[in-house]
Amino acid sequence: KSAYFKLARQYHPDTVSQGAPIELAKVKAHIFASVGEAYRTLCDVKLRAAYVAELDSGRRGEKVDISALLRAEALFKRGTILIKARRFQEAVTVFTEAISENKEEGDFFIWRGFCRFFVIDDKKKGLADAIADISIGQKMKPSSADASYFLGVIVKLCGDVKTAKQHFQRCAELNPKHLDAQRELRLMK
């Protein structure tokens, strides 16, 4: 019981500080729900017996390294700050490290792809590398407005304004409040 209360206090979604990435709040909410489910399973005689039987049969439930997920989220936040400072090479390194901690998060690939475009001198290769990473992220997270926005930015920088406009429009469809995409579309009129 005391372990449950300790974990519940630590991972309650209300403990996420303002300005923290939305993904951190999602991770904490997921952890909090898992802790609650585990507590209910262990407190209910029938559920506990079923859980023990599952363990005895050799099956194991999904093991999640919570600390790795939290490290990955902290790295992601650091990477986004590096992008704002236009320190793209460092950001690539940080996003790569975040991916090594959590390969299941599409945003990590999307943001790394955007950075990769800026660190490669040969823009054709940079574009190909960026699109490869962003595509991986989009498969994991098809509704990512950031992916569409980043694709718009990099193809615009390569001179393809028509395709850039399509990406910015897609971004605005996914997130009508995406100010940067809205600004780009206004500039293209």
XYZ file of N, CA and C in Angstrom:
567
model
N 0.829 -1.190 0.000
C 0.000 0.000 0.000
C 0.878 1.261 0.000
N 1.909 1.239 0.835
C 2.781 2.418 0.908
C 3.530 2.620 -0.413
N 3.917 1.532 -1.075
C 4.591 1.650 -2.375
C 3.634 2.255 -3.403
N 2.362 1.847 -3.360
C 1.372 2.406 -4.281
C 1.246 3.915 -4.081
N 1.086 4.334 -2.828
C 0.911 5.760 -2.566
C 2.152 6.564 -2.949
N 3.312 5.983 -2.717
C 4.556 6.675 -3.101
C 4.613 6.863 -4.625
N 4.332 5.804 -5.364
C 4.360 5.886 -6.830
C 3.240 6.769 -7.367
N 2.071 6.696 -6.746
C 0.944 7.521 -7.196
C 1.279 9.001 -7.033
N 1.900 9.360 -5.922
C 2.305 10.768 -5.727
C 3.368 11.175 -6.742
N 4.292 10.284 -7.024
C 5.396 10.597 -7.932
C 4.942 10.731 -9.382
N 3.995 9.899 -9.817
C 3.617 9.860 -11.229
C 2.232 10.426 -11.531
N 1.603 11.052 -10.554
C 0.288 11.646 -10.809
C 0.434 12.707 -11.901
N -0.486 12.733 -12.868
C -0.387 13.704 -13.975
C -0.331 15.159 -13.520
N -0.863 15.455 -12.339
C -0.822 16.831 -11.836
C 0.584 17.269 -11.422
N 1.527 16.317 -11.354
C 2.891 16.675 -10.950
C 3.730 17.197 -12.120
N 3.166 17.201 -13.328
C 3.897 17.703 -14.496
C 3.916 19.227 -14.419
N 5.097 19.801 -14.481
C 5.210 21.250 -14.371
C 4.697 21.930 -15.629
N 4.263 23.173 -15.451
C 3.781 23.943 -16.598
C 4.922 24.142 -17.578
N 4.610 24.069 -18.854
C 5.621 24.243 -19.889
C 6.337 22.957 -20.248
N 6.050 21.874 -19.523
C 6.658 20.581 -19.849
C 6.020 20.052 -21.126
N 6.749 19.234 -21.886
C 6.175 18.680 -23.121
C 4.909 17.873 -22.836
N 3.975 17.925 -23.757
C 2.716 17.195 -23.631
C 2.996 15.702 -23.490
N 4.037 15.245 -24.178
C 4.363 13.816 -24.131
C 4.746 13.374 -22.715
N 5.389 14.249 -21.946
C 5.749 13.909 -20.566
C 4.477 13.695 -19.755
N 3.491 14.567 -19.947
C 2.217 14.414 -19.244
C 1.558 13.094 -19.623
N 1.636 12.728 -20.911
C 1.044 11.468 -21.369
C 1.749 10.278 -20.729
N 3.079 10.350 -20.663
C 3.844 9.248 -20.066
C 3.485 9.107 -18.591
N 3.440 10.240 -17.884
C 3.098 10.176 -16.458
C 1.684 9.630 -16.263
N 0.745 10.045 -17.113
C -0.625 9.543 -16.996
C -0.660 8.033 -17.235
N 0.112 7.570 -18.222
C 0.177 6.134 -18.512
C 0.758 5.376 -17.316
N 1.836 5.905 -16.757
C 2.470 5.259 -15.596
C 1.500 5.234 -14.419
N 0.844 6.373 -14.184
C -0.103 6.473 -13.080
C -1.213 5.436 -13.229
N -1.733 5.295 -14.455
C -2.784 4.308 -14.708
C -2.266 2.888 -14.481
N -1.026 2.638 -14.906
C -0.441 1.303 -14.715
C -0.249 0.986 -13.234
N 0.186 1.979 -12.476
C 0.364 1.787 -11.033
C -0.991 1.483 -10.384
N -2.027 2.230 -10.785
C -3.364 1.990 -10.248
C -3.878 0.606 -10.587
N -3.630 0.192 -11.834
C -4.057 -1.140 -12.261
C -3.319 -2.228 -11.476
N -2.035 -2.036 -11.277
C -1.255 -3.014 -10.509
C -1.767 -3.103 -9.072
N -2.046 -1.957 -8.485
C -2.557 -1.934 -7.109
C -3.892 -2.667 -7.014
N -4.802 -2.382 -7.973
C -6.108 -3.056 -7.961
C -5.941 -4.568 -8.146
N -5.024 -4.965 -9.016
C -4.788 -6.395 -9.262
C -4.288 -7.082 -8.001
N -3.370 -6.451 -7.300
C -2.803 -7.080 -6.115
C -3.754 -7.068 -4.917
N -4.670 -6.111 -4.888
C -5.625 -6.013 -3.771
C -6.835 -6.931 -3.945
N -7.208 -7.250 -5.177
C -8.364 -8.097 -5.451
C -7.908 -9.555 -5.455
N -8.531 -10.376 -4.626
C -8.117 -11.772 -4.460
C -8.159 -12.540 -5.779
N -9.224 -12.383 -6.555
C -9.364 -13.116 -7.818
C -8.353 -12.617 -8.858
N -8.228 -11.311 -8.960
C -7.271 -10.755 -9.937
C -5.833 -11.142 -9.588
N -5.544 -11.123 -8.288
C -4.192 -11.496 -7.849
C -3.911 -12.964 -8.166
N -4.883 -13.831 -7.947
C -4.712 -15.260 -8.231
C -4.487 -15.480 -9.724
N -5.225 -14.757 -10.556
C -5.045 -14.876 -12.008
C -3.657 -14.391 -12.413
N -3.196 -13.321 -11.795
C -1.864 -12.772 -12.084
C -0.779 -13.774 -11.672
N -0.910 -14.351 -10.503
C 0.065 -15.339 -10.022
C 0.052 -16.566 -10.933
N -1.115 -16.972 -11.388
C -1.206 -18.122 -12.301
C -0.507 -17.808 -13.625
N -0.666 -16.586 -14.098
C 0.010 -16.180 -15.337
C 1.529 -16.234 -15.157
N 2.018 -15.748 -14.028
C 3.454 -15.793 -13.758
C 3.950 -17.229 -13.646
N 3.158 -18.073 -12.977
C 3.546 -19.475 -12.809
C 3.589 -20.225 -14.136
N 2.745 -19.809 -15.089
C 2.712 -20.495 -16.377
C 3.890 -20.097 -17.265
N 4.660 -19.146 -16.820
C 5.832 -18.741 -17.597
C 5.614 -17.517 -18.460
N 4.379 -17.063 -18.583
C 4.124 -15.844 -19.354
C 4.471 -14.656 -18.486
N 4.976 -13.667 -19.108
C 5.331 -12.441 -18.397
C 4.606 -11.278 -19.050
N 4.119 -10.393 -18.241
C 3.495 -9.184 -18.767
C 4.544 -8.290 -19.393
N 4.082 -7.274 -20.079
C 4.977 -6.318 -20.737
C 5.801 -5.598 -19.668
N 7.104 -5.579 -19.865
C 7.971 -4.868 -18.933
C 8.347 -3.537 -19.564
N 8.103 -2.484 -18.838
C 8.401 -1.146 -19.321
C 9.417 -0.517 -18.377
N 10.490 -0.021 -18.948
C 11.491 0.667 -18.147
C 11.068 2.125 -18.024
N 10.411 2.422 -16.930
C 9.858 3.755 -16.717
C 10.962 4.800 -16.704
N 12.065 4.492 -16.076
C 13.149 5.481 -15.996
C 13.696 5.802 -17.387
N 13.733 4.824 -18.279
C 14.202 5.080 -19.648
C 13.227 5.998 -20.376
N 11.922 5.787 -20.172
C 10.925 6.656 -20.800
C 11.062 8.092 -20.310
N 11.269 8.252 -19.023
C 11.411 9.598 -18.470
C 12.716 10.261 -18.930
N 13.789 9.472 -19.007
C 15.059 10.015 -19.533
C 14.876 10.455 -20.980
N 14.173 9.639 -21.750
C 13.933 9.972 -23.157
C 13.137 11.263 -23.280
N 12.128 11.437 -22.454
C 11.325 12.664 -22.493
C 12.157 13.884 -22.108
N 13.021 13.727 -21.110
C 13.887 14.847 -20.714
C 14.857 15.193 -21.846
N 15.386 14.182 -22.505
C 16.274 14.417 -23.650
C 15.533 15.113 -24.775
N 14.310 14.690 -25.030
C 13.501 15.311 -26.076
C 13.301 16.804 -25.791
N 12.961 17.106 -24.559
C 12.766 18.516 -24.184
C 14.057 19.306 -24.401
N 15.172 18.712 -24.015
C 16.479 19.373 -24.214
C 16.749 19.584 -25.708
N 16.412 18.608 -26.521
C 16.614 18.725 -27.966
C 15.801 19.859 -28.568
N 14.554 20.012 -28.115
C 13.734 21.101 -28.645
C 14.310 22.458 -28.268
N 14.903 22.547 -27.110
C 15.554 23.803 -26.687
C 16.775 24.068 -27.563
N 17.521 23.027 -27.868
C 18.698 23.189 -28.734
C 18.297 23.666 -30.126
N 17.164 23.187 -30.629
C 16.691 23.639 -31.945
C 16.405 25.135 -31.915
N 15.744 25.583 -30.864
C 15.433 27.010 -30.755
C 16.710 27.846 -30.728
N 17.782 27.267 -30.195
C 19.072 27.954 -30.158
C 19.862 27.729 -31.453
N 19.244 27.012 -32.412
C 19.854 26.699 -33.709
C 21.151 25.898 -33.553
N 21.198 25.048 -32.538
C 22.343 24.167 -32.302
C 21.945 22.768 -32.780
N 21.829 22.663 -34.104
C 21.250 21.478 -34.724
C 22.077 20.216 -34.529
N 23.405 20.321 -34.611
C 24.239 19.124 -34.448
C 24.067 18.538 -33.051
N 24.070 19.382 -32.046
C 23.863 18.896 -30.678
C 22.470 18.293 -30.536
N 21.489 18.927 -31.185
C 20.116 18.423 -31.112
C 20.010 17.029 -31.732
N 20.687 16.814 -32.859
C 20.684 15.488 -33.488
C 21.207 14.451 -32.497
N 22.294 14.777 -31.827
C 22.887 13.855 -30.854
C 21.910 13.563 -29.718
N 21.251 14.588 -29.211
C 20.316 14.423 -28.097
C 19.094 13.608 -28.528
N 18.552 13.902 -29.721
C 17.400 13.130 -30.192
C 17.777 11.673 -30.459
N 18.985 11.438 -30.953
C 19.450 10.063 -31.171
C 19.522 9.319 -29.843
N 19.988 10.000 -28.819
C 20.052 9.396 -27.485
C 18.635 9.115 -26.959
N 17.706 10.041 -27.207
C 16.312 9.834 -26.786
C 15.723 8.604 -27.493
N 16.038 8.466 -28.778
C 15.555 7.313 -29.538
C 16.123 6.017 -28.972
N 17.377 6.040 -28.534
C 17.963 4.823 -27.960
C 17.274 4.442 -26.646
N 16.709 5.425 -25.956
C 15.981 5.155 -24.712
C 14.540 4.713 -24.983
N 13.954 5.214 -26.087
C 12.560 4.892 -26.408
C 12.369 4.927 -27.921
N 12.462 3.778 -28.551
C 12.351 3.665 -30.009
C 10.903 3.729 -30.494
N 9.964 3.827 -29.584
C 8.544 3.789 -29.937
C 7.918 5.175 -30.075
N 8.685 6.219 -29.866
C 8.130 7.577 -29.894
C 8.439 8.250 -31.225
N 7.394 8.440 -32.026
C 7.546 9.031 -33.352
C 8.098 10.443 -33.349
N 7.732 11.235 -32.341
C 8.215 12.619 -32.286
C 9.739 12.704 -32.270
N 10.384 11.750 -31.638
C 11.844 11.788 -31.557
C 12.459 11.711 -32.957
N 11.912 10.830 -33.796
C 12.401 10.687 -35.168
C 12.079 11.932 -35.998
N 10.873 12.450 -35.811
C 10.446 13.630 -36.568
C 11.359 14.811 -36.292
N 11.613 15.088 -35.038
C 12.440 16.236 -34.682
C 13.898 16.019 -35.081
N 14.376 14.767 -34.947
C 15.758 14.499 -35.367
C 15.888 14.694 -36.874
N 14.891 14.260 -37.623
C 14.921 14.437 -39.067
C 15.035 15.894 -39.464
N 14.269 16.736 -38.803
C 14.322 18.171 -39.087
C 15.738 18.708 -38.860
N 16.347 18.314 -37.760
C 17.704 18.777 -37.444
C 18.728 18.258 -38.450
N 18.551 17.017 -38.857
C 19.524 16.408 -39.777
C 19.639 17.190 -41.081
N 18.542 17.800 -41.515
C 18.589 18.598 -42.739
C 19.611 19.732 -42.610
N 19.691 20.324 -41.443
C 20.541 21.497 -41.248
C 22.002 21.175 -40.978
N 22.312 19.935 -40.626
C 23.702 19.613 -40.294
C 24.476 19.010 -41.464
N 23.787 18.690 -42.542
C 24.459 18.094 -43.697
C 24.638 19.175 -44.760
N 25.884 19.383 -45.186
C 26.170 20.427 -46.174
C 25.501 20.168 -47.517
N 25.495 18.916 -47.958
C 24.852 18.549 -49.217
C 23.343 18.491 -48.966
N 22.608 19.520 -49.402
C 21.188 19.635 -49.080
C 20.343 18.523 -49.690
N 20.765 17.944 -50.822
C 20.014 16.814 -51.380
C 20.089 15.623 -50.425
N 21.297 15.339 -49.924
C 21.456 14.246 -48.963
C 20.764 14.598 -47.649
N 20.908 15.861 -47.244
C 20.249 16.314 -46.020
C 18.742 16.152 -46.106
N 18.193 16.488 -47.275
C 16.750 16.349 -47.483
C 16.350 14.875 -47.419
N 17.116 14.023 -48.060
C 16.809 12.585 -48.058
C 16.867 12.011 -46.640
N 17.903 12.391 -45.881
C 18.031 11.900 -44.503
C 16.894 12.419 -43.631
N 16.574 13.691 -43.816
C 15.494 14.289 -43.026
C 14.174 13.597 -43.321
N 13.874 13.414 -44.590
C 12.610 12.780 -44.974
C 12.553 11.337 -44.467
N 13.676 10.648 -44.479
C 13.700 9.263 -43.978
C 13.302 9.216 -42.504
N 13.917 10.076 -41.694
C 13.589 10.103 -40.262
C 12.147 10.551 -40.031
N 11.744 11.609 -40.705
C 10.391 12.132 -40.512
C 9.354 11.089 -40.931
N 9.637 10.346 -41.981
C 8.713 9.294 -42.433
C 8.564 8.194 -41.385
N 9.667 7.823 -40.755
C 9.592 6.823 -39.671
C 8.673 7.344 -38.578
N 8.883 8.601 -38.195
C 8.061 9.196 -37.146
C 6.599 9.297 -37.537
N 6.336 9.637 -38.803
C 4.957 9.752 -39.266
C 4.237 8.405 -39.259
N 4.960 7.324 -39.530
C 4.337 5.997 -39.471
C 3.889 5.691 -38.044
N 4.679 6.139 -37.076
C 4.338 5.910 -35.674
C 3.258 6.872 -35.196
N 3.267 8.067 -35.770
C 2.367 9.130 -35.317
C 1.808 9.861 -36.532
N 0.841 9.248 -37.238
C 0.335 9.808 -38.492
C -0.314 11.182 -38.363
N -0.773 11.532 -37.186
C -1.459 12.812 -37.015
C -0.526 13.919 -36.518
N 0.771 13.769 -36.738
C 1.735 14.764 -36.259
C 1.738 16.008 -37.145
N 1.292 17.107 -36.579
C 1.338 18.391 -37.289
C 2.782 18.835 -37.458
N 3.624 18.542 -36.478
C 5.037 18.940 -36.558
C 5.718 18.309 -37.768
N 5.411 17.043 -38.045
C 6.030 16.381 -39.196
C 5.702 17.126 -40.484
N 4.441 17.479 -40.651
C 4.041 18.210 -41.858
C 4.698 19.586 -41.914
N 4.753 20.257 -40.779
C 5.377 21.579 -40.749
C 6.865 21.490 -41.108
N 7.567 20.540 -40.480
C 9.006 20.401 -40.744
C 9.263 20.053 -42.210
N 8.441 19.168 -42.759
C 8.596 18.840 -44.178
C 8.386 20.086 -45.034
N 7.403 20.892 -44.683
C 7.168 22.136 -45.410
C 8.364 23.057 -45.366
N 8.959 23.198 -44.201
C 10.120 24.079 -44.047
C 11.290 23.608 -44.904
N 11.594 22.310 -44.827
C 12.806 21.859 -45.527
C 12.619 21.837 -47.046
N 11.421 21.484 -47.520
C 11.253 21.502 -48.976
C 11.180 22.938 -49.498
N 10.680 23.836 -48.681
C 10.681 25.250 -49.067
C 12.122 25.757 -49.187
N 12.963 25.375 -48.236
C 14.371 25.779 -48.283
C 15.087 25.184 -49.493
N 14.570 24.062 -49.997
C 15.147 23.448 -51.196
C 14.528 24.025 -52.474
N 13.598 24.976 -52.331
C 13.048 25.659 -53.485
C 11.728 25.115 -54.008
N 11.155 24.112 -53.372
C 9.901 23.523 -53.840
C 8.728 24.137 -53.062
N 8.321 25.314 -53.475
C 7.290 26.068 -52.766
C 5.921 25.388 -52.862
N 5.616 24.786 -53.999
C 4.317 24.128 -54.183
C 4.132 22.982 -53.178
N 5.152 22.123 -53.068
C 5.071 21.005 -52.120
C 5.080 21.520 -50.687
N 5.867 22.563 -50.438
C 5.909 23.153 -49.098
C 4.522 23.616 -48.684
N 3.817 24.264 -49.596
C 2.471 24.763 -49.300
C 1.540 23.605 -48.933
N 1.668 22.487 -49.637
C 0.843 21.319 -49.339
C 1.117 20.811 -47.917
N 2.394 20.791 -47.549
C 2.747 20.341 -46.190
C 2.211 21.312 -45.139
N 2.334 22.611 -45.385
C 1.829 23.598 -44.429
C 0.304 23.502 -44.304
N -0.373 23.236 -45.423
C -1.826 23.072 -45.379
C -2.202 21.837 -44.567
N -1.459 20.760 -44.766
C -1.712 19.530 -43.997
C -1.489 19.787 -42.505
N -0.442 20.524 -42.190
C -0.158 20.863 -40.799
C -1.324 21.653 -40.204
N -1.818 22.637 -40.944
C -2.927 23.459 -40.468
C -4.209 22.645 -40.310
N -4.396 21.623 -41.146
C -5.553 20.738 -41.005
C -5.444 19.921 -39.718
N -4.242 19.426 -39.457
C -4.023 18.608 -38.264
C -4.087 19.433 -36.987
N -3.584 20.666 -37.076
C -3.580 21.547 -35.911
C -3.870 22.972 -36.364
N -5.137 23.362 -36.363
C -5.500 24.704 -36.822
C -4.847 25.826 -36.018
N -4.327 25.509 -34.843
C -3.683 26.527 -33.999
C -2.169 26.585 -34.207
N -1.652 25.868 -35.183
C -0.203 25.865 -35.446
C 0.155 27.204 -36.106
N 0.635 28.135 -35.301
C 0.871 29.508 -35.756
C 1.920 29.603 -36.859
N 2.970 28.805 -36.755
C 4.033 28.874 -37.767
C 3.515 28.438 -39.138
N 2.711 27.392 -39.166
C 2.141 26.933 -40.444
C 1.181 27.981 -40.992
N 0.382 28.556 -40.123
C -0.547 29.610 -40.559
C 0.225 30.799 -41.144
N 1.320 31.175 -40.488
C 2.140 32.287 -40.972
C 2.732 31.970 -42.342
N 3.247 30.756 -42.505
C 3.822 30.354 -43.791
C 2.767 30.412 -44.906
N 1.573 29.957 -44.598
C 0.504 29.977 -45.604
C 0.121 31.417 -45.976
N 0.076 32.288 -44.986
C -0.222 33.699 -45.275
C 0.862 34.315 -46.167
N 2.111 33.978 -45.900
C 3.229 34.506 -46.706
C 3.197 33.988 -48.134
N 2.594 32.817 -48.354
C 2.570 32.221 -49.682
C 1.414 32.727 -50.541
N 0.518 33.489 -49.967
C -0.621 33.994 -50.753
C -0.196 35.081 -51.683
